[in-house]
GROMACS .gro file of C-alpha atoms in nm:
model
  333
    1UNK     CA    1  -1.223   0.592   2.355
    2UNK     CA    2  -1.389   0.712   2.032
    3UNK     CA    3  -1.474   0.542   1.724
    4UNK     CA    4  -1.287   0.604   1.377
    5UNK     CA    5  -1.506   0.732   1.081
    6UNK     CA    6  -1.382   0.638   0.738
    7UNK     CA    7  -1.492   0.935   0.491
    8UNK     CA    8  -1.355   0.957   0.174
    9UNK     CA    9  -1.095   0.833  -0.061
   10UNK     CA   10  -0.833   1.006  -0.347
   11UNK     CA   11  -0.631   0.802  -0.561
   12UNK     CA   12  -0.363   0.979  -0.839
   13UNK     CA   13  -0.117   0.757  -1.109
   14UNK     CA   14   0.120   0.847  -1.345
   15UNK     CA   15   0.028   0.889  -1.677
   16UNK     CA   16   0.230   0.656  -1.885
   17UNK     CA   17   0.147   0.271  -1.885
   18UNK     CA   18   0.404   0.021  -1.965
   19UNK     CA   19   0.216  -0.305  -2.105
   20UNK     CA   20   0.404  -0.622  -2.078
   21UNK     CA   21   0.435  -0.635  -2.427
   22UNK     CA   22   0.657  -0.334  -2.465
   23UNK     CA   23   0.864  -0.431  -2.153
   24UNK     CA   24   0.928  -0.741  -2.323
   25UNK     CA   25   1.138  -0.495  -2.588
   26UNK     CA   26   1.366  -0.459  -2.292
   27UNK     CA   27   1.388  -0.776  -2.130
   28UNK     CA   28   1.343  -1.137  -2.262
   29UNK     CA   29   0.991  -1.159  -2.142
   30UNK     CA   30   0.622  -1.198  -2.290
   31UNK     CA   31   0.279  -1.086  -2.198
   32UNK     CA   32   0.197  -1.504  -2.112
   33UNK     CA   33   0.533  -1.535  -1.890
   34UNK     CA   34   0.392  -1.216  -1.654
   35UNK     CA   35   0.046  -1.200  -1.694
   36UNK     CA   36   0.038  -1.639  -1.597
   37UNK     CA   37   0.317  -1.546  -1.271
   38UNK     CA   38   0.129  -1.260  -1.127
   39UNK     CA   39  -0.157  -1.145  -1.337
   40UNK     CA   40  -0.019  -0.838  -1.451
   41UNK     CA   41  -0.084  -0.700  -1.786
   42UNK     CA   42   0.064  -0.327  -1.732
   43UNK     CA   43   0.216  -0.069  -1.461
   44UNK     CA   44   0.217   0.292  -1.417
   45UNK     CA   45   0.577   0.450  -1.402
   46UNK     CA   46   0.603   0.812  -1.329
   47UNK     CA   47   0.705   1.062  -1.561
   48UNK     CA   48   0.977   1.333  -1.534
   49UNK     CA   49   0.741   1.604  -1.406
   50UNK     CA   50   0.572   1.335  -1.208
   51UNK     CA   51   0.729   1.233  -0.813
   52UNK     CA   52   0.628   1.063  -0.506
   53UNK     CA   53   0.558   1.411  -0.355
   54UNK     CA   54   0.315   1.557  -0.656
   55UNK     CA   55   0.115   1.217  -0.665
   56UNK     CA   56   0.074   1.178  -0.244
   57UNK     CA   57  -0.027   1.551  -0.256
   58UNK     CA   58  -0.282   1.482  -0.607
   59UNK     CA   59  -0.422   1.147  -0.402
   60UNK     CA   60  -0.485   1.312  -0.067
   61UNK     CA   61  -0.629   1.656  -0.240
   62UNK     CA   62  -0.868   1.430  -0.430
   63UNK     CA   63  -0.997   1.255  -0.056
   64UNK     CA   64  -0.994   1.606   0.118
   65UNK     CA   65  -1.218   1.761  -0.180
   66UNK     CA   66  -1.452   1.404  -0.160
   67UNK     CA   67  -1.492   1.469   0.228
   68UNK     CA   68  -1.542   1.794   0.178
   69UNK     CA   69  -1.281   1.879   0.467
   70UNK     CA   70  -1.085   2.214   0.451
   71UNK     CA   71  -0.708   2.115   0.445
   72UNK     CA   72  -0.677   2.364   0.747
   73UNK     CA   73  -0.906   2.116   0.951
   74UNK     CA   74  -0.681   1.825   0.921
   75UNK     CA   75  -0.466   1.719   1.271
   76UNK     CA   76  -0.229   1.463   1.101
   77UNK     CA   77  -0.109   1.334   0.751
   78UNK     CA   78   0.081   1.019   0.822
   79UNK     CA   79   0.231   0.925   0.471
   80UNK     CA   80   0.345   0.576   0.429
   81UNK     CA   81   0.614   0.538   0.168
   82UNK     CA   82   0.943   0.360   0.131
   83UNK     CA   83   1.065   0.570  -0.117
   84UNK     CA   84   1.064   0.893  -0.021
   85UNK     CA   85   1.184   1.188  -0.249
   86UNK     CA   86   1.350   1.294   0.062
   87UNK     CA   87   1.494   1.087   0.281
   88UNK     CA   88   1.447   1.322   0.580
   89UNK     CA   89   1.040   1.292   0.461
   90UNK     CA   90   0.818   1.341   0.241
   91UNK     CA   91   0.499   1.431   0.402
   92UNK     CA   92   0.598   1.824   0.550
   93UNK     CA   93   0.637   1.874   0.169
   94UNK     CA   94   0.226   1.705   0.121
   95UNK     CA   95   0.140   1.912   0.403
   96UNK     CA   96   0.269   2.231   0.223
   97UNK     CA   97   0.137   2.143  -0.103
   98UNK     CA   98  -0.228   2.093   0.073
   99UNK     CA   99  -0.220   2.382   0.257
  100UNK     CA  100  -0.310   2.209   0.543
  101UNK     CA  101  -0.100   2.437   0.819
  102UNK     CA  102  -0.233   2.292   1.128
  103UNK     CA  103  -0.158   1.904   1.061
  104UNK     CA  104   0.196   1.717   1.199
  105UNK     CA  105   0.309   1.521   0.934
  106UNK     CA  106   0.558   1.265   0.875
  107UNK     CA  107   0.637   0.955   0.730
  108UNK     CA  108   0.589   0.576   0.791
  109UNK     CA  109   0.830   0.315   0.628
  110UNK     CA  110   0.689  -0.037   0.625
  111UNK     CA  111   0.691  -0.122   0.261
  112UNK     CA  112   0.370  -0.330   0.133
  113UNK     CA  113   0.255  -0.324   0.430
  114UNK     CA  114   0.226   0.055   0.527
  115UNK     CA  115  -0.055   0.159   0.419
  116UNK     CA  116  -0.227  -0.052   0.711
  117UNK     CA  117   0.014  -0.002   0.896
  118UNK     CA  118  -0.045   0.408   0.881
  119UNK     CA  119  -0.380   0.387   0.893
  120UNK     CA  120  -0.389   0.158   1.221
  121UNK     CA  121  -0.139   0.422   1.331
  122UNK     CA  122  -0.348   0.796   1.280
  123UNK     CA  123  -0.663   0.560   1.423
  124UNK     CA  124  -0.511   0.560   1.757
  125UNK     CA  125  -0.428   0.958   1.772
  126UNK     CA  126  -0.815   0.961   1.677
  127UNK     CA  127  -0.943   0.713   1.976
  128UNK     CA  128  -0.737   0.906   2.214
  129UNK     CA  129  -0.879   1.202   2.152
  130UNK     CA  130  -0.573   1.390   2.090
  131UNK     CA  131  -0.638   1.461   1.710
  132UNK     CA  132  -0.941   1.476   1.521
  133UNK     CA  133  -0.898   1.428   1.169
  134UNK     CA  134  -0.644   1.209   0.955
  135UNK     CA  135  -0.522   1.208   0.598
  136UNK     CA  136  -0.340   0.862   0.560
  137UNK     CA  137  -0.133   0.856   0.239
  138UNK     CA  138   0.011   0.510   0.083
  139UNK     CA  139   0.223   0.624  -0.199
  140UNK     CA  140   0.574   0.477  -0.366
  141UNK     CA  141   0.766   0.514  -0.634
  142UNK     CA  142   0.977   0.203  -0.716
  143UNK     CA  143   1.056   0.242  -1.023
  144UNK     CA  144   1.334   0.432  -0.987
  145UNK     CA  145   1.486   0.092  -0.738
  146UNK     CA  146   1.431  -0.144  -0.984
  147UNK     CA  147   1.646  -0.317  -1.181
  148UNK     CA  148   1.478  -0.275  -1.508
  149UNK     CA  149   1.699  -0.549  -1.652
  150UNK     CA  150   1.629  -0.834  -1.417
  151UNK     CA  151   1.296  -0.975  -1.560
  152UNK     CA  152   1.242  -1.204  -1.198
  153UNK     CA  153   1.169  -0.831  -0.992
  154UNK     CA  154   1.095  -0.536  -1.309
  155UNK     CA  155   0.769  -0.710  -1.417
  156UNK     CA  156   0.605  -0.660  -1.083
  157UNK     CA  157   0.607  -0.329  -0.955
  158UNK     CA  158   0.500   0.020  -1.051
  159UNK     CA  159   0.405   0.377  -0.911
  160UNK     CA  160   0.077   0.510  -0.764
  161UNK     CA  161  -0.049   0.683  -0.464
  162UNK     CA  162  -0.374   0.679  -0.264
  163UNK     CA  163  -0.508   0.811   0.020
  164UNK     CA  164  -0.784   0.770   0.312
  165UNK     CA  165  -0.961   1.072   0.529
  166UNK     CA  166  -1.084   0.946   0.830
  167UNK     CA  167  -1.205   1.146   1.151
  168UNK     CA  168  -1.256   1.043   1.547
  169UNK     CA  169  -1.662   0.933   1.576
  170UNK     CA  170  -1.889   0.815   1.861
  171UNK     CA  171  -1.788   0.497   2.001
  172UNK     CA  172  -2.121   0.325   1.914
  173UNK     CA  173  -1.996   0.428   1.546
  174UNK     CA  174  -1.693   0.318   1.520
  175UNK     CA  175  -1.556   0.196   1.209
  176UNK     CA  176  -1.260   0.025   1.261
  177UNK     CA  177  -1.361  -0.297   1.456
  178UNK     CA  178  -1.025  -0.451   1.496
  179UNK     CA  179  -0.694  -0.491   1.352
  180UNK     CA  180  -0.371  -0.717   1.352
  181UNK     CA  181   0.015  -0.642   1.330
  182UNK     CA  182   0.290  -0.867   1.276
  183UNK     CA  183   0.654  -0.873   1.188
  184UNK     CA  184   0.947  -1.105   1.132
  185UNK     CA  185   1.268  -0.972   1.010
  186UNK     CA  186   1.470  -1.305   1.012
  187UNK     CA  187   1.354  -1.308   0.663
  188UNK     CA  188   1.441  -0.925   0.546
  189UNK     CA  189   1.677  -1.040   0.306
  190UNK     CA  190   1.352  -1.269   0.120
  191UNK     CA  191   1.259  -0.852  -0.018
  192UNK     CA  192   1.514  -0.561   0.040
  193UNK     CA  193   1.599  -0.270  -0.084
  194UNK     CA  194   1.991  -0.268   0.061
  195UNK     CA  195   2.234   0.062   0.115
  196UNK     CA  196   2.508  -0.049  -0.090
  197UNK     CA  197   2.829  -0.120   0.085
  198UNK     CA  198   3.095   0.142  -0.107
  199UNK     CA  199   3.308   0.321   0.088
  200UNK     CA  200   3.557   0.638   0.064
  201UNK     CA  201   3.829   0.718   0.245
  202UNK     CA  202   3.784   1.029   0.449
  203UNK     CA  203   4.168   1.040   0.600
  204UNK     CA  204   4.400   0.796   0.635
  205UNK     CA  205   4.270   0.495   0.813
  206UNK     CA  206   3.910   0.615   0.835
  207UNK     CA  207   3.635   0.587   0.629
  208UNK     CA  208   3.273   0.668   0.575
  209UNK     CA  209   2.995   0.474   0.382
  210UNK     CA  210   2.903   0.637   0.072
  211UNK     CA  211   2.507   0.694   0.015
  212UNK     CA  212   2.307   0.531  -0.213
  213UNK     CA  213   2.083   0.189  -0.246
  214UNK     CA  214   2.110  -0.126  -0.427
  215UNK     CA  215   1.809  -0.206  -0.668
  216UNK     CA  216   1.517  -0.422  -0.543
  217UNK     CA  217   1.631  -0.771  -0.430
  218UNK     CA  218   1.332  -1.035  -0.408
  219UNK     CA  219   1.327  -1.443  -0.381
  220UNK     CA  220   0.963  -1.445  -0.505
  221UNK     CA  221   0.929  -1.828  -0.408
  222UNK     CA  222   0.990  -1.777  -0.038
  223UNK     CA  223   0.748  -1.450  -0.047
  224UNK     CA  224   0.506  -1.632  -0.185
  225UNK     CA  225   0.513  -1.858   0.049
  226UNK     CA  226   0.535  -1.644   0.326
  227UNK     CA  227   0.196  -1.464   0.158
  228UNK     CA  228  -0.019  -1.709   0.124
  229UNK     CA  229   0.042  -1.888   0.509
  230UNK     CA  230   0.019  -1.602   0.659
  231UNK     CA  231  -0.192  -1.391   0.547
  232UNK     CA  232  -0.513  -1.607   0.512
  233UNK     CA  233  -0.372  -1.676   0.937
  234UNK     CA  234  -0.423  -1.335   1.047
  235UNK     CA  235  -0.733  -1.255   0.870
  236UNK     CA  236  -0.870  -1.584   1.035
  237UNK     CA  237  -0.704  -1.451   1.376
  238UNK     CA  238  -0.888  -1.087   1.296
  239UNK     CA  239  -1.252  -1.223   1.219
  240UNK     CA  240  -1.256  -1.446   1.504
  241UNK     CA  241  -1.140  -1.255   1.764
  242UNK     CA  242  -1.420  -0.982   1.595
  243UNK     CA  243  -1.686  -1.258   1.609
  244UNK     CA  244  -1.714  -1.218   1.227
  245UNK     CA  245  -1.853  -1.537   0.990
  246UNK     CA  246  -1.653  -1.477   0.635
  247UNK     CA  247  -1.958  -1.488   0.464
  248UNK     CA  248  -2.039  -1.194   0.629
  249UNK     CA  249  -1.783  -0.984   0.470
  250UNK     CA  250  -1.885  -0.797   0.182
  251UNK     CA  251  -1.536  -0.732   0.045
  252UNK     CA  252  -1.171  -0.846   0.076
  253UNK     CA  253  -0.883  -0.568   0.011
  254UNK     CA  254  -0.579  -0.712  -0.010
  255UNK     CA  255  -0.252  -0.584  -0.112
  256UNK     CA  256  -0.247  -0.591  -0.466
  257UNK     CA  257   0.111  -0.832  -0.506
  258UNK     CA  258   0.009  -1.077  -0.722
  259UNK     CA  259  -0.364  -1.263  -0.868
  260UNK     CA  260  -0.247  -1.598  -0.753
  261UNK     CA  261  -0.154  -1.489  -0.347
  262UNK     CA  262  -0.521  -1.290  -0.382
  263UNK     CA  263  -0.707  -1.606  -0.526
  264UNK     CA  264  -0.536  -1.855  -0.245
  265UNK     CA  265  -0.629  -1.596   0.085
  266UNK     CA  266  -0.965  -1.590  -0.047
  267UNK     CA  267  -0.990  -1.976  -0.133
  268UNK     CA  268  -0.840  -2.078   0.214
  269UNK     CA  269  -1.112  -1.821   0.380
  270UNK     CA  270  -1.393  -1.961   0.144
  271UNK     CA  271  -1.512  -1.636  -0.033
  272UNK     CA  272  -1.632  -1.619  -0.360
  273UNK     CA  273  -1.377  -1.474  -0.646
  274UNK     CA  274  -1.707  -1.195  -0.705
  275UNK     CA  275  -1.631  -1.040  -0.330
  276UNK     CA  276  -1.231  -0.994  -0.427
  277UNK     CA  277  -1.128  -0.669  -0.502
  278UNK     CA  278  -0.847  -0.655  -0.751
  279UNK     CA  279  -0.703  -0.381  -0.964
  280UNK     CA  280  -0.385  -0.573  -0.968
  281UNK     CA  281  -0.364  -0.611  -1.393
  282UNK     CA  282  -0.352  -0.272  -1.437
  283UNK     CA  283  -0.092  -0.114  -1.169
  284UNK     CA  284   0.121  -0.377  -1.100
  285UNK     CA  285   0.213  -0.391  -0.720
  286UNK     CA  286   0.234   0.007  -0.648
  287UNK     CA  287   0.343  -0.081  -0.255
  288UNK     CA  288   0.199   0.139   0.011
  289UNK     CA  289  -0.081   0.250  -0.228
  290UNK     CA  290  -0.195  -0.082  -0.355
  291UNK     CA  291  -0.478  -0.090  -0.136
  292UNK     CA  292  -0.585   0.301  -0.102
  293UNK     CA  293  -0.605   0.341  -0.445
  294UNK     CA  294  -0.812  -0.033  -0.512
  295UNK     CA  295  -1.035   0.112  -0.239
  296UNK     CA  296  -1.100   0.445  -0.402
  297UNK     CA  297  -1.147   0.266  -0.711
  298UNK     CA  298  -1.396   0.039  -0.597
  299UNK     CA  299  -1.594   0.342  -0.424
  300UNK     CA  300  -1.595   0.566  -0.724
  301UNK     CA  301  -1.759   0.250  -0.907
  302UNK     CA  302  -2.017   0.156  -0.681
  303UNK     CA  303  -1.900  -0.142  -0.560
  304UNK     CA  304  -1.835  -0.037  -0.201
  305UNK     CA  305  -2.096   0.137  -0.030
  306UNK     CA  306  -2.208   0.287   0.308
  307UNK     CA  307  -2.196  -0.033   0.563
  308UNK     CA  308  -2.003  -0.243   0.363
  309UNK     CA  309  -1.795  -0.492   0.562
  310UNK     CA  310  -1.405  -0.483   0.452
  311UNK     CA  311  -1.156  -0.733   0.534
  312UNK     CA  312  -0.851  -0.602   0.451
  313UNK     CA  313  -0.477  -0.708   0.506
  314UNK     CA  314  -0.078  -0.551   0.402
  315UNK     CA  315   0.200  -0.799   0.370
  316UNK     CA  316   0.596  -0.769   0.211
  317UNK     CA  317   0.917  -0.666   0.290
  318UNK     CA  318   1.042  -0.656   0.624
  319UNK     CA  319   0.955  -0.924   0.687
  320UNK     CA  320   0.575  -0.719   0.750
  321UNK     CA  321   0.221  -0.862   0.749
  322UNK     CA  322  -0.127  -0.702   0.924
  323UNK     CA  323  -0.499  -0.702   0.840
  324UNK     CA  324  -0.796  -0.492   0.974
  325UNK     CA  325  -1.174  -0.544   0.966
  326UNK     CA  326  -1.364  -0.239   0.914
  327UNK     CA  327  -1.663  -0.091   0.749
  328UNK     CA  328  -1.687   0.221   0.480
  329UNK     CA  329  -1.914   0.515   0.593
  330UNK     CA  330  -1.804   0.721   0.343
  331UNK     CA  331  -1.987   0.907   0.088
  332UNK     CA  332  -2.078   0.703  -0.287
  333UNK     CA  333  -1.948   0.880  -0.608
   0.00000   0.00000   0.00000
């Protein structure tokens, strides 16, 4: 079995910013309400020439150019996304728009947590042998599912994409030193994102479903919950079945939901607020590419370097939870 290599990082947003002060124009809201509930003071929301497809392809260009990888070179792009511009799939359209002719691509759907989920994924066609280099793409584009009039759900979530190039190493350099994978969907209904339930009448007595999806339906009390038991659980699972102290960590990436679910995990696993990465106030909870893009972030500012110890874990819909333990090699900005 070989070792996985992380290498570089690419991160693209829309352009326009929504601050919680001009949402609050729309719904009865106020910069205290959000930014006290979650921690959020604005969100990125893509623009009419902006689309899942242009900001996966602008995020994984940005990695390929960092690792300094010809598209050509790459084996696999595994995008994950639950909101595809396409329901058939997104990523043969990033593969086109990279140029990258020799890579399968397709798509993964595991909401907030698919990023981890994707990247856990491409690591096993690397350890195999069977492929050599991965692009792993965490990109969504809610806002077009929410329902910009309930103030509970619109507050939280925006759009963003980020991506992770990582290539099959030696086994005594292996990168990825263990992971976690969980699901339990006798709570789906706590986040959805429903087909509606219209029908038409295609002849007398039969009938088809009509296409189409409801807007984002959340109890944010039971999620909540649901974050902050079990994620702290399976990073605790992860390090000790890794023989890792939590002290020894350097950093902990977690899926950027909301400040107070980031400060609990890190309370119950006794780190210091200082080792937390959090981008969180600025994006809003961008799904799949919370925690590609707060990783690129944190690389292009110094904060993670070579050997750096990350802790990371994915939770949300589905119900969907994970968390890997592994350490950056690649290059500093």
């Amino acid at each position: 079995m070989q070792g996985i290599r992380f290498c570089a990082t690419g991160a693209a947003l829309p352009h326009t910013s929504i601050s919680n002060e001009a949402l609050s124009q729309r719904v009865d809201t106020s910069d205290e309400w959000i930014r006290s509930r979650t921690g959020i003071t604005a969100r990125r929301i893509a623009a009419e020439q902006e689309n899942l497809t242009t900001l996966a392809s602008a995020a994984g260009r940005l990695a390929l150019e960092r690792a300094g990888w010809d598209p050509k070179s790459l084996d696999l792009i595994l995008l994950a996304t639950s909101s595809p511009d396409d329901l058939f799939g997104s990523a043969p359209r990033v593969q086109a728009q990279l140029g990258a002719s020799s890579a399968v691509a397709f798509d993964l759907t595991a909401a907030c947590s698919g990023f981890l989920f994707a990247l856990i994924t491409a690591s096993q066609y690397l350890r195999t042998g069977a492929m050599g280099r991965a692009l792993v793409i965490g990109a969504d584009q809610l806002s077009r599912w929410v329902d910009w009039n309930d103030r509970s759900t619109c507050v939280l979530f925006g759009d963003g994409a980020g991506a992770v190039a990582i290539e099959a190493c030696g086994a005594d350099q292996d990168g990825l030193l263990g992971f976690r994978m969980a699901s339990d969907g006798r709570k789906a209904d706590c986040l959805s994102l429903r087909q509606v339930a219209s029908r038409q009448e295609l002849i007398p007595g039969i009938s088809s479903q009509l296409g189409g999806f409801e807007p984002i339906a959340m109890n944010g009390q039971e999620v909540y919950k649901f974050a902050v038991r079990e994620v702290p659980a399976v990073l605790q699972e992860l390090l000790k079945s890794t023989g890792t102290k939590p002290e020894a960590l350097d950093w902990l990436l977690l899926h950027q939901a909301n400040q107070r679910i980031l400060n609990a995990v890190a309370e119950r696993l006794g780190l210091p607020e200082a080792k937390v990465l959090s981008n969180l106030a600025h994006y809003g909870n961008t799904s799949a590419a919370t925690i590609p893009v707060m990783l690129h972030e944190a690389v292009q500012a110094g904060l993670v370097k070579p050997g750096h110890l990350i802790a990371s874990s994915g939770f949300g819909a589905g119900l969907s939870w994970g968390a890997a333990l592994w350490r950056w090699s690649g290059p500093t900005p």
